[in-house]
Amino acid sequence: MSSSAPPSAPLAARLRNVNKSFGDGGARLQVLKAIDLDVRCGDITMLIGPSGCGKTTLLSIIAGTLGCDEGSGEVTVFGQDLLRMSKGRTTQFRAQSIGFIFQSFNLIPTLTCVENVSVPLLIQGKSTGFAEKRAREVLDQVGLADRMKHRPTQLSGGQQQRVAIARALVHEPRLIICDEPTAALDAKNGTLVMDLFEKVARSPERAVLIVTHDNRIFSHANRIASMDDGRIVELHDVDASHPLPEHLQHGFHA
Ligand SMILES: Nc1ncnc2c1ncn2[C@@H]1O[C@H](COP(=O)(O)OP(=O)(O)O)[C@@H](O)[C@H]1O
Ligand SMILES: [Mg+2]
């Protein structure tokens, strides 16, 4: 754990009164209920809570891939009002500013690791040569130097997860959003990935937001938001004067 961002740190994301429902009429299900959340730059923020409580839905709203209900208050990412941004501008903003690691990895099966990791740079208009050189550097950082030319089906779950992490880091986005980034990783690779995220969050202009069940990584959090049934029910800042609460203290990584 590094020290928390100061209270005045710029916000990567600011959510106020965010509501989200799926379906309508009798089948309407309210999944997010009046969510308020600040994601500070310089922090690793972790979002925890039982399956189905709305964590992935909340990440998708911050990433701009999902809208929220009419009458919601505010979803601001690096000062940009996502609720009032055009679809085209949102796509462009997301490609530049956000690295998203999906729960299901979402790798492209026909592309090699290097090609998969190059995608965000190619979307930004970088040359293939530049993109693949940078992709190789990041694959090396996640311990996959010997798997550059493999395709996703030729990799273990943990290796695929690290390719997805490399793809989220390759264009150095200001906000890294990850849905269960260490679920398929052993202790050694989990630590390697958390060290990379800590490097990102050490920058005062960048932030990491992680959904996790993995109590091995709670010690890396600066802030832990606990969700239940569509609401944030607890918020803990973790630093030298605010240690991790007792009920979140489990065996950390080996
Ligand atoms: N596209 C969708 N349509 C209908 N219901 C959905 C959709 N996405 C999620 N849900 C429902 O919303 C709830 C929260 O889902 P999710 O955000 O994926 O939870 P978590 O990530 O915390 O497990 C679940 O009950 C899920 O079934
Ligand atoms: Mg989920």
PDB file of N, CA and C and ligand atoms in Angstrom, residues 22 29 31 50-58 103, ligand 1:
ATOM      1  N   PHE A  22     -32.651  -2.262 -15.315  1.00  0.00           N
ATOM      2  CA  PHE A  22     -32.788  -3.064 -16.528  1.00  0.00           C
ATOM      3  C   PHE A  22     -34.232  -3.508 -16.639  1.00  0.00           C
ATOM      4  N   LEU A  29     -35.791  -4.072 -13.002  1.00  0.00           N
ATOM      5  CA  LEU A  29     -34.899  -4.427 -11.898  1.00  0.00           C
ATOM      6  C   LEU A  29     -33.957  -3.263 -11.665  1.00  0.00           C
ATOM      7  N   VAL A  31     -30.750  -1.921 -10.419  1.00  0.00           N
ATOM      8  CA  VAL A  31     -29.472  -2.562 -10.111  1.00  0.00           C
ATOM      9  C   VAL A  31     -28.535  -1.600  -9.377  1.00  0.00           C
ATOM     10  N   PRO A  50     -21.006  -8.770  -2.894  1.00  0.00           N
ATOM     11  CA  PRO A  50     -21.451 -10.078  -3.370  1.00  0.00           C
ATOM     12  C   PRO A  50     -21.817 -10.086  -4.840  1.00  0.00           C
ATOM     13  N   SER A  51     -21.782 -11.270  -5.421  1.00  0.00           N
ATOM     14  CA  SER A  51     -22.137 -11.452  -6.821  1.00  0.00           C
ATOM     15  C   SER A  51     -23.540 -10.907  -7.072  1.00  0.00           C
ATOM     16  N   GLY A  52     -23.692 -10.155  -8.153  1.00  0.00           N
ATOM     17  CA  GLY A  52     -25.015  -9.637  -8.519  1.00  0.00           C
ATOM     18  C   GLY A  52     -25.362  -8.305  -7.870  1.00  0.00           C
ATOM     19  N   CYS A  53     -24.446  -7.718  -7.072  1.00  0.00           N
ATOM     20  CA  CYS A  53     -24.798  -6.475  -6.363  1.00  0.00           C
ATOM     21  C   CYS A  53     -24.653  -5.233  -7.248  1.00  0.00           C
ATOM     22  N   GLY A  54     -24.083  -5.396  -8.466  1.00  0.00           N
ATOM     23  CA  GLY A  54     -24.029  -4.267  -9.394  1.00  0.00           C
ATOM     24  C   GLY A  54     -22.637  -3.750  -9.719  1.00  0.00           C
ATOM     25  N   LYS A  55     -21.599  -4.486  -9.352  1.00  0.00           N
ATOM     26  CA  LYS A  55     -20.220  -3.989  -9.523  1.00  0.00           C
ATOM     27  C   LYS A  55     -19.862  -3.792 -11.001  1.00  0.00           C
ATOM     28  N   THR A  56     -20.133  -4.823 -11.821  1.00  0.00           N
ATOM     29  CA  THR A  56     -19.782  -4.718 -13.245  1.00  0.00           C
ATOM     30  C   THR A  56     -20.607  -3.621 -13.913  1.00  0.00           C
ATOM     31  N   THR A  57     -21.864  -3.503 -13.513  1.00  0.00           N
ATOM     32  CA  THR A  57     -22.726  -2.442 -14.063  1.00  0.00           C
ATOM     33  C   THR A  57     -22.119  -1.072 -13.762  1.00  0.00           C
ATOM     34  N   LEU A  58     -21.657  -0.890 -12.533  1.00  0.00           N
ATOM     35  CA  LEU A  58     -21.068   0.395 -12.147  1.00  0.00           C
ATOM     36  C   LEU A  58     -19.790   0.684 -12.946  1.00  0.00           C
ATOM     37  N   GLN A 103     -14.046  -8.953 -17.256  1.00  0.00           N
ATOM     38  CA  GLN A 103     -14.090 -10.192 -16.484  1.00  0.00           C
ATOM     39  C   GLN A 103     -13.833 -11.394 -17.410  1.00  0.00           C
TER      40      GLN A 103
HETATM   41  N1  LIG B   1     -27.913  -6.272 -19.518  1.00  0.00           N
HETATM   42  C1  LIG B   1     -28.607  -6.682 -18.441  1.00  0.00           C
HETATM   43  N2  LIG B   1     -29.940  -6.909 -18.517  1.00  0.00           N
HETATM   44  C2  LIG B   1     -30.654  -7.294 -17.450  1.00  0.00           C
HETATM   45  N3  LIG B   1     -30.126  -7.485 -16.215  1.00  0.00           N
HETATM   46  C3  LIG B   1     -28.808  -7.271 -16.070  1.00  0.00           C
HETATM   47  C4  LIG B   1     -27.975  -6.860 -17.159  1.00  0.00           C
HETATM   48  N4  LIG B   1     -26.701  -6.713 -16.694  1.00  0.00           N
HETATM   49  C5  LIG B   1     -26.751  -7.033 -15.378  1.00  0.00           C
HETATM   50  N5  LIG B   1     -28.005  -7.361 -14.998  1.00  0.00           N
HETATM   51  C6  LIG B   1     -28.415  -7.728 -13.638  1.00  0.00           C
HETATM   52  O1  LIG B   1     -27.971  -6.723 -12.766  1.00  0.00           O
HETATM   53  C7  LIG B   1     -27.513  -7.270 -11.541  1.00  0.00           C
HETATM   54  C8  LIG B   1     -26.107  -6.806 -11.254  1.00  0.00           C
HETATM   55  O2  LIG B   1     -25.246  -7.359 -12.224  1.00  0.00           O
HETATM   56  P1  LIG B   1     -23.685  -7.082 -12.218  1.00  0.00           P
HETATM   57  O3  LIG B   1     -23.463  -5.617 -12.268  1.00  0.00           O
HETATM   58  O4  LIG B   1     -23.107  -7.905 -13.316  1.00  0.00           O
HETATM   59  O5  LIG B   1     -23.285  -7.650 -10.792  1.00  0.00           O
HETATM   60  P2  LIG B   1     -21.841  -8.031 -10.180  1.00  0.00           P
HETATM   61  O6  LIG B   1     -20.802  -7.602 -11.158  1.00  0.00           O
HETATM   62  O7  LIG B   1     -21.781  -7.320  -8.871  1.00  0.00           O
HETATM   63  O8  LIG B   1     -21.863  -9.510  -9.993  1.00  0.00           O
HETATM   64  C9  LIG B   1     -27.686  -8.762 -11.663  1.00  0.00           C
HETATM   65  O9  LIG B   1     -28.888  -9.123 -11.048  1.00  0.00           O
HETATM   66  C10 LIG B   1     -27.739  -8.998 -13.137  1.00  0.00           C
HETATM   67  O10 LIG B   1     -28.513 -10.124 -13.433  1.00  0.00           O
END
